[in-house]
Tab-separated table of C-alpha atoms and ligand atoms in Angstrom:
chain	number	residue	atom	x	y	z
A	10	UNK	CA	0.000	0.000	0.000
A	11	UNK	CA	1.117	3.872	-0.472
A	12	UNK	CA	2.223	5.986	2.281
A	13	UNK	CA	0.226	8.793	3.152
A	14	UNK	CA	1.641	11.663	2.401
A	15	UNK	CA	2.307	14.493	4.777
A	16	UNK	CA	-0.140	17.860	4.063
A	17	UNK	CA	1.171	21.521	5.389
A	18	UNK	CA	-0.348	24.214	5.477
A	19	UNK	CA	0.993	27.388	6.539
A	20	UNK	CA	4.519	28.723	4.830
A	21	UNK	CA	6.198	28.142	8.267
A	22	UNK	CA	6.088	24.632	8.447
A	23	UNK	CA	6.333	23.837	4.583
A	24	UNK	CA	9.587	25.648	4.906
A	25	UNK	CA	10.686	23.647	7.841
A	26	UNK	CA	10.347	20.365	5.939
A	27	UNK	CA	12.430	21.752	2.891
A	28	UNK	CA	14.891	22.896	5.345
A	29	UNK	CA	15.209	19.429	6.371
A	30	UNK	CA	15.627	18.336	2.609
A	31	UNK	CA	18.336	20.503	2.054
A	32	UNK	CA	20.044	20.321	4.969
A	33	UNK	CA	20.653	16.487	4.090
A	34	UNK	CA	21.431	17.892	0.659
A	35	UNK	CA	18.482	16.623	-0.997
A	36	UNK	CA	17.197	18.329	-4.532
A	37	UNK	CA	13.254	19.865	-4.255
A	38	UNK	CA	10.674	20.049	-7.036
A	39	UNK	CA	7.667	21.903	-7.036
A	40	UNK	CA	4.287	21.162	-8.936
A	41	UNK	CA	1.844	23.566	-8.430
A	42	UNK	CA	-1.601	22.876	-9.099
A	43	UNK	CA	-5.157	23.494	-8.245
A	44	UNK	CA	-6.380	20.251	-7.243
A	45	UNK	CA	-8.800	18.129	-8.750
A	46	UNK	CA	-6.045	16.235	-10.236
A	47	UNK	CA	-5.792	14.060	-13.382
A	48	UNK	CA	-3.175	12.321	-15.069
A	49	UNK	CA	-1.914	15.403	-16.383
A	50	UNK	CA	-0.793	16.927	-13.250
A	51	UNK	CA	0.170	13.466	-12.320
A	52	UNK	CA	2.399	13.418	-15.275
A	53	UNK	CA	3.869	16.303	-13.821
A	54	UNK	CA	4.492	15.041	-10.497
A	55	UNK	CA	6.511	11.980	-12.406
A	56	UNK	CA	8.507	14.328	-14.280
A	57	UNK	CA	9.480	15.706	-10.876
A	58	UNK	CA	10.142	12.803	-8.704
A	59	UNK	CA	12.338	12.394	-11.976
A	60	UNK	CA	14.221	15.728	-12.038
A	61	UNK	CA	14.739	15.759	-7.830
A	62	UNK	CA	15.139	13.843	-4.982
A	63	UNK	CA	11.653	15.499	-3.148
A	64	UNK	CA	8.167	16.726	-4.363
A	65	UNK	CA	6.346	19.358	-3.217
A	66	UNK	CA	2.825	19.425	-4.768
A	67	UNK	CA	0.494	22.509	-4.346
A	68	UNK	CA	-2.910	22.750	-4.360
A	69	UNK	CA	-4.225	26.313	-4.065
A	70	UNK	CA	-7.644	27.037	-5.452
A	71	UNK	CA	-6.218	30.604	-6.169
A	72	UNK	CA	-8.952	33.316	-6.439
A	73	UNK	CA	-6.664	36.332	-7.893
A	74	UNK	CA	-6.808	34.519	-11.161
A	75	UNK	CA	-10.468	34.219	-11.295
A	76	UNK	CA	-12.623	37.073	-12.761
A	77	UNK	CA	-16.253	37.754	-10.465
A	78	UNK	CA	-17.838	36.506	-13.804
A	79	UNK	CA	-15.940	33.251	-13.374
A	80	UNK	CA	-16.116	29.554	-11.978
A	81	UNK	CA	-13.815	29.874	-8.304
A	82	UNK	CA	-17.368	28.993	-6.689
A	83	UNK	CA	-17.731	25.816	-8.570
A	84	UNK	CA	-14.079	25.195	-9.526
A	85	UNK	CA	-14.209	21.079	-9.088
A	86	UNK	CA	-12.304	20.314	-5.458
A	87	UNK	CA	-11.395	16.325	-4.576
A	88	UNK	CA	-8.913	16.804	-1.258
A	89	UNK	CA	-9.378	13.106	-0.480
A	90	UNK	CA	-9.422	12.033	-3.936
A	91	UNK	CA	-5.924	13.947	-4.697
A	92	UNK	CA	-4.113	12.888	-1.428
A	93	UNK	CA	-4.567	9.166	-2.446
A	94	UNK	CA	-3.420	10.355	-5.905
A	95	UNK	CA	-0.275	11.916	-4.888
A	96	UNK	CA	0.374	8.550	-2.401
A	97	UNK	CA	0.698	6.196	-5.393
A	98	UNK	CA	3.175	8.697	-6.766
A	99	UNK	CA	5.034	8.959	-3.391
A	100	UNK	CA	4.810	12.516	-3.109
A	101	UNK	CA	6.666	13.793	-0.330
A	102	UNK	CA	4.639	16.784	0.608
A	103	UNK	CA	1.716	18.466	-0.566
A	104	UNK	CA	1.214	22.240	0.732
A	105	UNK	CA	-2.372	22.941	0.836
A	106	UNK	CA	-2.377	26.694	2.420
A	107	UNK	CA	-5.894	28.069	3.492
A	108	UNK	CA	-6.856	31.770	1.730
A	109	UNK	CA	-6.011	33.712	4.819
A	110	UNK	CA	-2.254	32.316	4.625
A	111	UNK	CA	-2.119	33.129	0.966
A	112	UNK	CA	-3.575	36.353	1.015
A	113	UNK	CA	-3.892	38.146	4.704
A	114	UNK	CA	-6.730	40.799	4.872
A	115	UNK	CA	-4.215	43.615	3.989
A	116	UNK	CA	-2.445	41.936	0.624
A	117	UNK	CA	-1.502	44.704	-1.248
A	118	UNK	CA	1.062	43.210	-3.845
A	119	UNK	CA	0.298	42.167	-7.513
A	120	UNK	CA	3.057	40.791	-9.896
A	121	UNK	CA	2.263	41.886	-13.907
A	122	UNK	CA	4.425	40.196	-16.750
A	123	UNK	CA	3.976	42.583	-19.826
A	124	UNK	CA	4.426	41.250	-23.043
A	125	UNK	CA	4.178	37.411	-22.509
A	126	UNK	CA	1.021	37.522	-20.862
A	127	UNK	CA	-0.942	40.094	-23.698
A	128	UNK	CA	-2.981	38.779	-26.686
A	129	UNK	CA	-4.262	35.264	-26.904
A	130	UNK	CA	-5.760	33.824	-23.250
A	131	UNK	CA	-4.320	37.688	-21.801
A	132	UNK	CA	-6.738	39.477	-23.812
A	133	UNK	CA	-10.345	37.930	-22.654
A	134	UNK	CA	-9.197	37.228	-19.057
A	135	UNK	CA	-7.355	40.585	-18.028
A	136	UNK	CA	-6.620	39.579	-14.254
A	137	UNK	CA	-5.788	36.179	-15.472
A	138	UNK	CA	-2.241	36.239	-15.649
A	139	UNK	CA	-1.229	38.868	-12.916
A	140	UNK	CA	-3.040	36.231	-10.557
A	141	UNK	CA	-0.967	33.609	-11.981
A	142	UNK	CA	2.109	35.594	-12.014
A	143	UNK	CA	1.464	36.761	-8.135
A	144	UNK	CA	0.425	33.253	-6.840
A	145	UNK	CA	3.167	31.614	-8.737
A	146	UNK	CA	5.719	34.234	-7.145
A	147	UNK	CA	4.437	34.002	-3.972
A	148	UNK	CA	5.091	29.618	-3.720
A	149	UNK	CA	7.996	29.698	-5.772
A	150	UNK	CA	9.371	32.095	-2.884
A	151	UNK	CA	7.758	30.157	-0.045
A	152	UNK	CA	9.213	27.067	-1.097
A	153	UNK	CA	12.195	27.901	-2.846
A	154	UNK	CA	12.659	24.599	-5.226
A	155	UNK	CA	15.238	23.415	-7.158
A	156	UNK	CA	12.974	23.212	-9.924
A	157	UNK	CA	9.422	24.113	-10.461
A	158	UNK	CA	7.190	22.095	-12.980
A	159	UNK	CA	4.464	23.089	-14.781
A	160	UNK	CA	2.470	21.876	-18.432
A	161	UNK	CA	2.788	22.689	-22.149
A	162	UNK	CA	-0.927	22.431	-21.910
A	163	UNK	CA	-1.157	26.229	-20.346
A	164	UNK	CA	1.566	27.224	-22.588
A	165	UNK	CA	0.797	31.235	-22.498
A	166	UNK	CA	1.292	30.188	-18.257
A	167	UNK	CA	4.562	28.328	-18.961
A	168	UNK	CA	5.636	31.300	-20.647
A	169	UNK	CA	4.921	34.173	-18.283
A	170	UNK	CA	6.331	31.848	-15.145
A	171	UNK	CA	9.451	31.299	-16.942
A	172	UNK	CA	9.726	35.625	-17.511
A	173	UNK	CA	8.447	36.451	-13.772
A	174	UNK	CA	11.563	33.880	-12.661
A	175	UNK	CA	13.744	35.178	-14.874
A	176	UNK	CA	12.907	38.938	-14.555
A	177	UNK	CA	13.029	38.434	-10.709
A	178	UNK	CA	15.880	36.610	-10.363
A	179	UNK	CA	14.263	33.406	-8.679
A	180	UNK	CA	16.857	30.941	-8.231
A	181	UNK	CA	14.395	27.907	-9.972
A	182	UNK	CA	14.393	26.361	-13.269
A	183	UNK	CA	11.072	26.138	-14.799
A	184	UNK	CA	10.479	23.187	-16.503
A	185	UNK	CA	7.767	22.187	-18.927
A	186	UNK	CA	5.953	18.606	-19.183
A	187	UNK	CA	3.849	17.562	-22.305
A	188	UNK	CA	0.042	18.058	-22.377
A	189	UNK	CA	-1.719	14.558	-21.962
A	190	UNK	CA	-4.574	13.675	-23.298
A	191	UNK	CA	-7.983	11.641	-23.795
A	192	UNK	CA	-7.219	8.217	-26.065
A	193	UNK	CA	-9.541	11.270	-28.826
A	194	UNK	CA	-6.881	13.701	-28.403
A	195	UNK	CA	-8.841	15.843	-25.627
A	196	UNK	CA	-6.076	17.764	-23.460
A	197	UNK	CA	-7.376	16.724	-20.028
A	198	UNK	CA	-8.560	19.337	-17.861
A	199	UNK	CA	-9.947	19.842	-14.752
A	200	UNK	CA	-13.229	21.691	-16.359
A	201	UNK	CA	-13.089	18.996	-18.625
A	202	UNK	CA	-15.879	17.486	-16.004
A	203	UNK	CA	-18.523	20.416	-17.145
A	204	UNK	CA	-18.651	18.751	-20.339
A	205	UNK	CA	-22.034	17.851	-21.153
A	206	UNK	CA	-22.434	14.919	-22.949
A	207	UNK	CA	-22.494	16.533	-26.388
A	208	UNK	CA	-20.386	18.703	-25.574
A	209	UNK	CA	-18.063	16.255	-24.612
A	210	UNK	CA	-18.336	14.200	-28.326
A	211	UNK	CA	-17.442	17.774	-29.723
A	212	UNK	CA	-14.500	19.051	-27.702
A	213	UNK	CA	-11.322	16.501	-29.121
A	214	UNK	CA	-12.348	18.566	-32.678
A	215	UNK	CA	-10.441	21.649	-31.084
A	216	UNK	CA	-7.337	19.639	-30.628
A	217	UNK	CA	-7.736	17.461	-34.461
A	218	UNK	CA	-8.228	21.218	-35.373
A	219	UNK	CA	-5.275	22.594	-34.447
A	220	UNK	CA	-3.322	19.672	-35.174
A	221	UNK	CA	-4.501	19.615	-38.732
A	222	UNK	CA	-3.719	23.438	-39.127
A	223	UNK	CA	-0.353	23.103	-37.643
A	224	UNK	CA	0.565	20.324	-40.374
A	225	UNK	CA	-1.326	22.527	-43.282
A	226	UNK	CA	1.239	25.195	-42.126
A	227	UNK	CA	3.947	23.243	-42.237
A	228	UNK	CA	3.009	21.542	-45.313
A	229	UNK	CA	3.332	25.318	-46.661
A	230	UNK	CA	-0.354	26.143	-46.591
A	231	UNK	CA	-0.598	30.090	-46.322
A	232	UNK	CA	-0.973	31.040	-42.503
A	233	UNK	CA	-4.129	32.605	-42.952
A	234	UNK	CA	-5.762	30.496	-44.725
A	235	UNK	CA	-4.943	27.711	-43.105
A	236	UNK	CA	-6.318	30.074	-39.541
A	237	UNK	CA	-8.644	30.877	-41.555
A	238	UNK	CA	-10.101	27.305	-41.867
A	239	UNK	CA	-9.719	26.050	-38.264
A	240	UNK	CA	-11.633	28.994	-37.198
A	241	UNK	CA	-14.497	27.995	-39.214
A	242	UNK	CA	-14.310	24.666	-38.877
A	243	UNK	CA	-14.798	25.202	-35.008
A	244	UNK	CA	-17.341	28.058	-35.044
A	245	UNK	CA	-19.295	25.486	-37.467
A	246	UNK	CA	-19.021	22.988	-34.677
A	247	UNK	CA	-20.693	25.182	-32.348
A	248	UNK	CA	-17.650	26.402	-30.062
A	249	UNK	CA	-17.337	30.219	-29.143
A	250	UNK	CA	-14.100	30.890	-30.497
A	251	UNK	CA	-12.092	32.989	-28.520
A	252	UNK	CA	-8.678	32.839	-30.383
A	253	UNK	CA	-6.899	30.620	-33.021
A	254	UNK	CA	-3.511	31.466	-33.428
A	255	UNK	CA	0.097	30.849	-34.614
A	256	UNK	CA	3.031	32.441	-32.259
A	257	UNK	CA	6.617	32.262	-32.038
A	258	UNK	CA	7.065	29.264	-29.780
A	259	UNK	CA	9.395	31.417	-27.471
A	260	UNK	CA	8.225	34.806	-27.770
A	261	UNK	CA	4.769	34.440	-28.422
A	262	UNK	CA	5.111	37.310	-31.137
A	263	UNK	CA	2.755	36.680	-34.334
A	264	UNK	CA	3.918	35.335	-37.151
A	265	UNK	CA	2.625	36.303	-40.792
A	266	UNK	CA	4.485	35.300	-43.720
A	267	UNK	CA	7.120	32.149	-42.713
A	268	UNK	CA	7.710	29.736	-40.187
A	269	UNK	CA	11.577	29.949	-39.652
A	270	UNK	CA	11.803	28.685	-35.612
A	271	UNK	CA	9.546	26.423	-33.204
A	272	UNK	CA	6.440	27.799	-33.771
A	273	UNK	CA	3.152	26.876	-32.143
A	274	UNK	CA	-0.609	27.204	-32.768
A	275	UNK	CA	-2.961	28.380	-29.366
A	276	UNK	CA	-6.444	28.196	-29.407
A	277	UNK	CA	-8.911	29.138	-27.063
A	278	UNK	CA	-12.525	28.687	-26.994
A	279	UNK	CA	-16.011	27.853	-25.076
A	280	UNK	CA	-17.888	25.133	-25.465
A	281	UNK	CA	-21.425	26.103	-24.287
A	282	UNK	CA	-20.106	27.734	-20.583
A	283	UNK	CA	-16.698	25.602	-20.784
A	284	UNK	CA	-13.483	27.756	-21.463
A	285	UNK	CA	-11.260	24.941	-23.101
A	286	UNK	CA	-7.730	25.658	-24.484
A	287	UNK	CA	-4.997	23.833	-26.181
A	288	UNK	CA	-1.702	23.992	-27.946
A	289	UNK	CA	0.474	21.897	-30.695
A	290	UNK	CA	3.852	22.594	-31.886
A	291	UNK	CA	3.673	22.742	-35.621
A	292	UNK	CA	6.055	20.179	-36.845
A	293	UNK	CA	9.496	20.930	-38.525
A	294	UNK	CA	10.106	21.227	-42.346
A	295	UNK	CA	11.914	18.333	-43.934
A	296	UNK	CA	15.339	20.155	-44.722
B	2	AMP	P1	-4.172	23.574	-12.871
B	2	AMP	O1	-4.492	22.691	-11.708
B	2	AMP	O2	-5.166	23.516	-13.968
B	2	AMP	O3	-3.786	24.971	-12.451
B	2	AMP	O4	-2.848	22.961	-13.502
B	2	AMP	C1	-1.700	22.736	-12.741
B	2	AMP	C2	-0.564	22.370	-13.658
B	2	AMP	O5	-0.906	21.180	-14.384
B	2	AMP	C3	-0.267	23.452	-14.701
B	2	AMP	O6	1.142	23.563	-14.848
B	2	AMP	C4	-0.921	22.900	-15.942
B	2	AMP	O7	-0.313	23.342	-17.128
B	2	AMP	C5	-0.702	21.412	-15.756
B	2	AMP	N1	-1.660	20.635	-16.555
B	2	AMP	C6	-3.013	20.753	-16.540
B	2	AMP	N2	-3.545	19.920	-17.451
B	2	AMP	C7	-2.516	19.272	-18.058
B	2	AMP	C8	-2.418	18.297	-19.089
B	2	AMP	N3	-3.494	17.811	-19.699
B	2	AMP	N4	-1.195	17.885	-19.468
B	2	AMP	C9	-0.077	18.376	-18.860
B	2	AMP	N5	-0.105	19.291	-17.873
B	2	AMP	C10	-1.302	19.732	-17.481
Protein backbone atom coordinates (compact mmCIF):
# COMPACT_ATOMS: atom_id res chain seq x y z
CA UNK A 1 0.00 0.00 0.00
CA UNK A 2 1.12 3.87 -0.47
CA UNK A 3 2.22 5.99 2.28
CA UNK A 4 0.23 8.79 3.15
CA UNK A 5 1.64 11.66 2.40
CA UNK A 6 2.31 14.49 4.78
CA UNK A 7 -0.14 17.86 4.06
CA UNK A 8 1.17 21.52 5.39
CA UNK A 9 -0.35 24.21 5.48
CA UNK A 10 0.99 27.39 6.54
CA UNK A 11 4.52 28.72 4.83
CA UNK A 12 6.20 28.14 8.27
CA UNK A 13 6.09 24.63 8.45
CA UNK A 14 6.33 23.84 4.58
CA UNK A 15 9.59 25.65 4.91
CA UNK A 16 10.69 23.65 7.84
CA UNK A 17 10.35 20.37 5.94
CA UNK A 18 12.43 21.75 2.89
CA UNK A 19 14.89 22.90 5.35
CA UNK A 20 15.21 19.43 6.37
CA UNK A 21 15.63 18.34 2.61
CA UNK A 22 18.34 20.50 2.05
CA UNK A 23 20.04 20.32 4.97
CA UNK A 24 20.65 16.49 4.09
CA UNK A 25 21.43 17.89 0.66
CA UNK A 26 18.48 16.62 -1.00
CA UNK A 27 17.20 18.33 -4.53
CA UNK A 28 13.25 19.87 -4.25
CA UNK A 29 10.67 20.05 -7.04
CA UNK A 30 7.67 21.90 -7.04
CA UNK A 31 4.29 21.16 -8.94
CA UNK A 32 1.84 23.57 -8.43
CA UNK A 33 -1.60 22.88 -9.10
CA UNK A 34 -5.16 23.49 -8.25
CA UNK A 35 -6.38 20.25 -7.24
CA UNK A 36 -8.80 18.13 -8.75
CA UNK A 37 -6.05 16.23 -10.24
CA UNK A 38 -5.79 14.06 -13.38
CA UNK A 39 -3.18 12.32 -15.07
CA UNK A 40 -1.91 15.40 -16.38
CA UNK A 41 -0.79 16.93 -13.25
CA UNK A 42 0.17 13.47 -12.32
CA UNK A 43 2.40 13.42 -15.28
CA UNK A 44 3.87 16.30 -13.82
CA UNK A 45 4.49 15.04 -10.50
CA UNK A 46 6.51 11.98 -12.41
CA UNK A 47 8.51 14.33 -14.28
CA UNK A 48 9.48 15.71 -10.88
CA UNK A 49 10.14 12.80 -8.70
CA UNK A 50 12.34 12.39 -11.98
CA UNK A 51 14.22 15.73 -12.04
CA UNK A 52 14.74 15.76 -7.83
CA UNK A 53 15.14 13.84 -4.98
CA UNK A 54 11.65 15.50 -3.15
CA UNK A 55 8.17 16.73 -4.36
CA UNK A 56 6.35 19.36 -3.22
CA UNK A 57 2.83 19.43 -4.77
CA UNK A 58 0.49 22.51 -4.35
CA UNK A 59 -2.91 22.75 -4.36
CA UNK A 60 -4.22 26.31 -4.06
CA UNK A 61 -7.64 27.04 -5.45
CA UNK A 62 -6.22 30.60 -6.17
CA UNK A 63 -8.95 33.32 -6.44
CA UNK A 64 -6.66 36.33 -7.89
CA UNK A 65 -6.81 34.52 -11.16
CA UNK A 66 -10.47 34.22 -11.29
CA UNK A 67 -12.62 37.07 -12.76
CA UNK A 68 -16.25 37.75 -10.46
CA UNK A 69 -17.84 36.51 -13.80
CA UNK A 70 -15.94 33.25 -13.37
CA UNK A 71 -16.12 29.55 -11.98
CA UNK A 72 -13.82 29.87 -8.30
CA UNK A 73 -17.37 28.99 -6.69
CA UNK A 74 -17.73 25.82 -8.57
CA UNK A 75 -14.08 25.19 -9.53
CA UNK A 76 -14.21 21.08 -9.09
CA UNK A 77 -12.30 20.31 -5.46
CA UNK A 78 -11.39 16.32 -4.58
CA UNK A 79 -8.91 16.80 -1.26
CA UNK A 80 -9.38 13.11 -0.48
CA UNK A 81 -9.42 12.03 -3.94
CA UNK A 82 -5.92 13.95 -4.70
CA UNK A 83 -4.11 12.89 -1.43
CA UNK A 84 -4.57 9.17 -2.45
CA UNK A 85 -3.42 10.35 -5.90
CA UNK A 86 -0.27 11.92 -4.89
CA UNK A 87 0.37 8.55 -2.40
CA UNK A 88 0.70 6.20 -5.39
CA UNK A 89 3.18 8.70 -6.77
CA UNK A 90 5.03 8.96 -3.39
CA UNK A 91 4.81 12.52 -3.11
CA UNK A 92 6.67 13.79 -0.33
CA UNK A 93 4.64 16.78 0.61
CA UNK A 94 1.72 18.47 -0.57
CA UNK A 95 1.21 22.24 0.73
CA UNK A 96 -2.37 22.94 0.84
CA UNK A 97 -2.38 26.69 2.42
CA UNK A 98 -5.89 28.07 3.49
CA UNK A 99 -6.86 31.77 1.73
CA UNK A 100 -6.01 33.71 4.82
CA UNK A 101 -2.25 32.32 4.62
CA UNK A 102 -2.12 33.13 0.97
CA UNK A 103 -3.58 36.35 1.02
CA UNK A 104 -3.89 38.15 4.70
CA UNK A 105 -6.73 40.80 4.87
CA UNK A 106 -4.22 43.61 3.99
CA UNK A 107 -2.45 41.94 0.62
CA UNK A 108 -1.50 44.70 -1.25
CA UNK A 109 1.06 43.21 -3.84
CA UNK A 110 0.30 42.17 -7.51
CA UNK A 111 3.06 40.79 -9.90
CA UNK A 112 2.26 41.89 -13.91
CA UNK A 113 4.43 40.20 -16.75
CA UNK A 114 3.98 42.58 -19.83
CA UNK A 115 4.43 41.25 -23.04
CA UNK A 116 4.18 37.41 -22.51
CA UNK A 117 1.02 37.52 -20.86
CA UNK A 118 -0.94 40.09 -23.70
CA UNK A 119 -2.98 38.78 -26.69
CA UNK A 120 -4.26 35.26 -26.90
CA UNK A 121 -5.76 33.82 -23.25
CA UNK A 122 -4.32 37.69 -21.80
CA UNK A 123 -6.74 39.48 -23.81
CA UNK A 124 -10.34 37.93 -22.65
CA UNK A 125 -9.20 37.23 -19.06
CA UNK A 126 -7.36 40.58 -18.03
CA UNK A 127 -6.62 39.58 -14.25
CA UNK A 128 -5.79 36.18 -15.47
CA UNK A 129 -2.24 36.24 -15.65
CA UNK A 130 -1.23 38.87 -12.92
CA UNK A 131 -3.04 36.23 -10.56
CA UNK A 132 -0.97 33.61 -11.98
CA UNK A 133 2.11 35.59 -12.01
CA UNK A 134 1.46 36.76 -8.14
CA UNK A 135 0.42 33.25 -6.84
CA UNK A 136 3.17 31.61 -8.74
CA UNK A 137 5.72 34.23 -7.15
CA UNK A 138 4.44 34.00 -3.97
CA UNK A 139 5.09 29.62 -3.72
CA UNK A 140 8.00 29.70 -5.77
CA UNK A 141 9.37 32.09 -2.88
CA UNK A 142 7.76 30.16 -0.05
CA UNK A 143 9.21 27.07 -1.10
CA UNK A 144 12.19 27.90 -2.85
CA UNK A 145 12.66 24.60 -5.23
CA UNK A 146 15.24 23.41 -7.16
CA UNK A 147 12.97 23.21 -9.92
CA UNK A 148 9.42 24.11 -10.46
CA UNK A 149 7.19 22.10 -12.98
CA UNK A 150 4.46 23.09 -14.78
CA UNK A 151 2.47 21.88 -18.43
CA UNK A 152 2.79 22.69 -22.15
CA UNK A 153 -0.93 22.43 -21.91
CA UNK A 154 -1.16 26.23 -20.35
CA UNK A 155 1.57 27.22 -22.59
CA UNK A 156 0.80 31.23 -22.50
CA UNK A 157 1.29 30.19 -18.26
CA UNK A 158 4.56 28.33 -18.96
CA UNK A 159 5.64 31.30 -20.65
CA UNK A 160 4.92 34.17 -18.28
CA UNK A 161 6.33 31.85 -15.15
CA UNK A 162 9.45 31.30 -16.94
CA UNK A 163 9.73 35.62 -17.51
CA UNK A 164 8.45 36.45 -13.77
CA UNK A 165 11.56 33.88 -12.66
CA UNK A 166 13.74 35.18 -14.87
CA UNK A 167 12.91 38.94 -14.56
CA UNK A 168 13.03 38.43 -10.71
CA UNK A 169 15.88 36.61 -10.36
CA UNK A 170 14.26 33.41 -8.68
CA UNK A 171 16.86 30.94 -8.23
CA UNK A 172 14.40 27.91 -9.97
CA UNK A 173 14.39 26.36 -13.27
CA UNK A 174 11.07 26.14 -14.80
CA UNK A 175 10.48 23.19 -16.50
CA UNK A 176 7.77 22.19 -18.93
CA UNK A 177 5.95 18.61 -19.18
CA UNK A 178 3.85 17.56 -22.30
CA UNK A 179 0.04 18.06 -22.38
CA UNK A 180 -1.72 14.56 -21.96
CA UNK A 181 -4.57 13.67 -23.30
CA UNK A 182 -7.98 11.64 -23.80
CA UNK A 183 -7.22 8.22 -26.07
CA UNK A 184 -9.54 11.27 -28.83
CA UNK A 185 -6.88 13.70 -28.40
CA UNK A 186 -8.84 15.84 -25.63
CA UNK A 187 -6.08 17.76 -23.46
CA UNK A 188 -7.38 16.72 -20.03
CA UNK A 189 -8.56 19.34 -17.86
CA UNK A 190 -9.95 19.84 -14.75
CA UNK A 191 -13.23 21.69 -16.36
CA UNK A 192 -13.09 19.00 -18.63
CA UNK A 193 -15.88 17.49 -16.00
CA UNK A 194 -18.52 20.42 -17.15
CA UNK A 195 -18.65 18.75 -20.34
CA UNK A 196 -22.03 17.85 -21.15
CA UNK A 197 -22.43 14.92 -22.95
CA UNK A 198 -22.49 16.53 -26.39
CA UNK A 199 -20.39 18.70 -25.57
CA UNK A 200 -18.06 16.25 -24.61
CA UNK A 201 -18.34 14.20 -28.33
CA UNK A 202 -17.44 17.77 -29.72
CA UNK A 203 -14.50 19.05 -27.70
CA UNK A 204 -11.32 16.50 -29.12
CA UNK A 205 -12.35 18.57 -32.68
CA UNK A 206 -10.44 21.65 -31.08
CA UNK A 207 -7.34 19.64 -30.63
CA UNK A 208 -7.74 17.46 -34.46
CA UNK A 209 -8.23 21.22 -35.37
CA UNK A 210 -5.28 22.59 -34.45
CA UNK A 211 -3.32 19.67 -35.17
CA UNK A 212 -4.50 19.61 -38.73
CA UNK A 213 -3.72 23.44 -39.13
CA UNK A 214 -0.35 23.10 -37.64
CA UNK A 215 0.57 20.32 -40.37
CA UNK A 216 -1.33 22.53 -43.28
CA UNK A 217 1.24 25.19 -42.13
CA UNK A 218 3.95 23.24 -42.24
CA UNK A 219 3.01 21.54 -45.31
CA UNK A 220 3.33 25.32 -46.66
CA UNK A 221 -0.35 26.14 -46.59
CA UNK A 222 -0.60 30.09 -46.32
CA UNK A 223 -0.97 31.04 -42.50
CA UNK A 224 -4.13 32.61 -42.95
CA UNK A 225 -5.76 30.50 -44.72
CA UNK A 226 -4.94 27.71 -43.11
CA UNK A 227 -6.32 30.07 -39.54
CA UNK A 228 -8.64 30.88 -41.55
CA UNK A 229 -10.10 27.31 -41.87
CA UNK A 230 -9.72 26.05 -38.26
CA UNK A 231 -11.63 28.99 -37.20
CA UNK A 232 -14.50 28.00 -39.21
CA UNK A 233 -14.31 24.67 -38.88
CA UNK A 234 -14.80 25.20 -35.01
CA UNK A 235 -17.34 28.06 -35.04
CA UNK A 236 -19.30 25.49 -37.47
CA UNK A 237 -19.02 22.99 -34.68
CA UNK A 238 -20.69 25.18 -32.35
CA UNK A 239 -17.65 26.40 -30.06
CA UNK A 240 -17.34 30.22 -29.14
CA UNK A 241 -14.10 30.89 -30.50
CA UNK A 242 -12.09 32.99 -28.52
CA UNK A 243 -8.68 32.84 -30.38
CA UNK A 244 -6.90 30.62 -33.02
CA UNK A 245 -3.51 31.47 -33.43
CA UNK A 246 0.10 30.85 -34.61
CA UNK A 247 3.03 32.44 -32.26
CA UNK A 248 6.62 32.26 -32.04
CA UNK A 249 7.07 29.26 -29.78
CA UNK A 250 9.40 31.42 -27.47
CA UNK A 251 8.23 34.81 -27.77
CA UNK A 252 4.77 34.44 -28.42
CA UNK A 253 5.11 37.31 -31.14
CA UNK A 254 2.76 36.68 -34.33
CA UNK A 255 3.92 35.34 -37.15
CA UNK A 256 2.62 36.30 -40.79
CA UNK A 257 4.49 35.30 -43.72
CA UNK A 258 7.12 32.15 -42.71
CA UNK A 259 7.71 29.74 -40.19
CA UNK A 260 11.58 29.95 -39.65
CA UNK A 261 11.80 28.69 -35.61
CA UNK A 262 9.55 26.42 -33.20
CA UNK A 263 6.44 27.80 -33.77
CA UNK A 264 3.15 26.88 -32.14
CA UNK A 265 -0.61 27.20 -32.77
CA UNK A 266 -2.96 28.38 -29.37
CA UNK A 267 -6.44 28.20 -29.41
CA UNK A 268 -8.91 29.14 -27.06
CA UNK A 269 -12.53 28.69 -26.99
CA UNK A 270 -16.01 27.85 -25.08
CA UNK A 271 -17.89 25.13 -25.46
CA UNK A 272 -21.43 26.10 -24.29
CA UNK A 273 -20.11 27.73 -20.58
CA UNK A 274 -16.70 25.60 -20.78
CA UNK A 275 -13.48 27.76 -21.46
CA UNK A 276 -11.26 24.94 -23.10
CA UNK A 277 -7.73 25.66 -24.48
CA UNK A 278 -5.00 23.83 -26.18
CA UNK A 279 -1.70 23.99 -27.95
CA UNK A 280 0.47 21.90 -30.69
CA UNK A 281 3.85 22.59 -31.89
CA UNK A 282 3.67 22.74 -35.62
CA UNK A 283 6.06 20.18 -36.84
CA UNK A 284 9.50 20.93 -38.53
CA UNK A 285 10.11 21.23 -42.35
CA UNK A 286 11.91 18.33 -43.93
CA UNK A 287 15.34 20.15 -44.72
P1 LIG B 1 -4.17 23.57 -12.87
O1 LIG B 1 -4.49 22.69 -11.71
O2 LIG B 1 -5.17 23.52 -13.97
O3 LIG B 1 -3.79 24.97 -12.45
O4 LIG B 1 -2.85 22.96 -13.50
C1 LIG B 1 -1.70 22.74 -12.74
C2 LIG B 1 -0.56 22.37 -13.66
O5 LIG B 1 -0.91 21.18 -14.38
C3 LIG B 1 -0.27 23.45 -14.70
O6 LIG B 1 1.14 23.56 -14.85
C4 LIG B 1 -0.92 22.90 -15.94
O7 LIG B 1 -0.31 23.34 -17.13
C5 LIG B 1 -0.70 21.41 -15.76
N1 LIG B 1 -1.66 20.63 -16.55
C6 LIG B 1 -3.01 20.75 -16.54
N2 LIG B 1 -3.54 19.92 -17.45
C7 LIG B 1 -2.52 19.27 -18.06
C8 LIG B 1 -2.42 18.30 -19.09
N3 LIG B 1 -3.49 17.81 -19.70
N4 LIG B 1 -1.19 17.89 -19.47
C9 LIG B 1 -0.08 18.38 -18.86
N5 LIG B 1 -0.11 19.29 -17.87
C10 LIG B 1 -1.30 19.73 -17.48
Amino acid sequence: MAKRVGTVRSVRALRKRVAAWRAAGETVALVPTMGALHEGHLSLVRLAKKRADRAVVSIFVNPTQFAPSEDLGTYPRDEVGDRKKLAALDTDLIFSPTEKEMYPPDFSTRVQVADVSEGLCGASRPQFFSGVATVVAKLLIQCLPDIAVFGDKDYQQLLVVRRLARDLDIPVKIVGGPVVREPDGLAMSSRNAYLTPKERRIAPLLHSTIEDVAADIAAGRPIEDALTAGRERLIAAAFDLDYLELRDAQSLKPIEDEVDGPARVLVGAYLGRTRLIDNVAVPRKRP
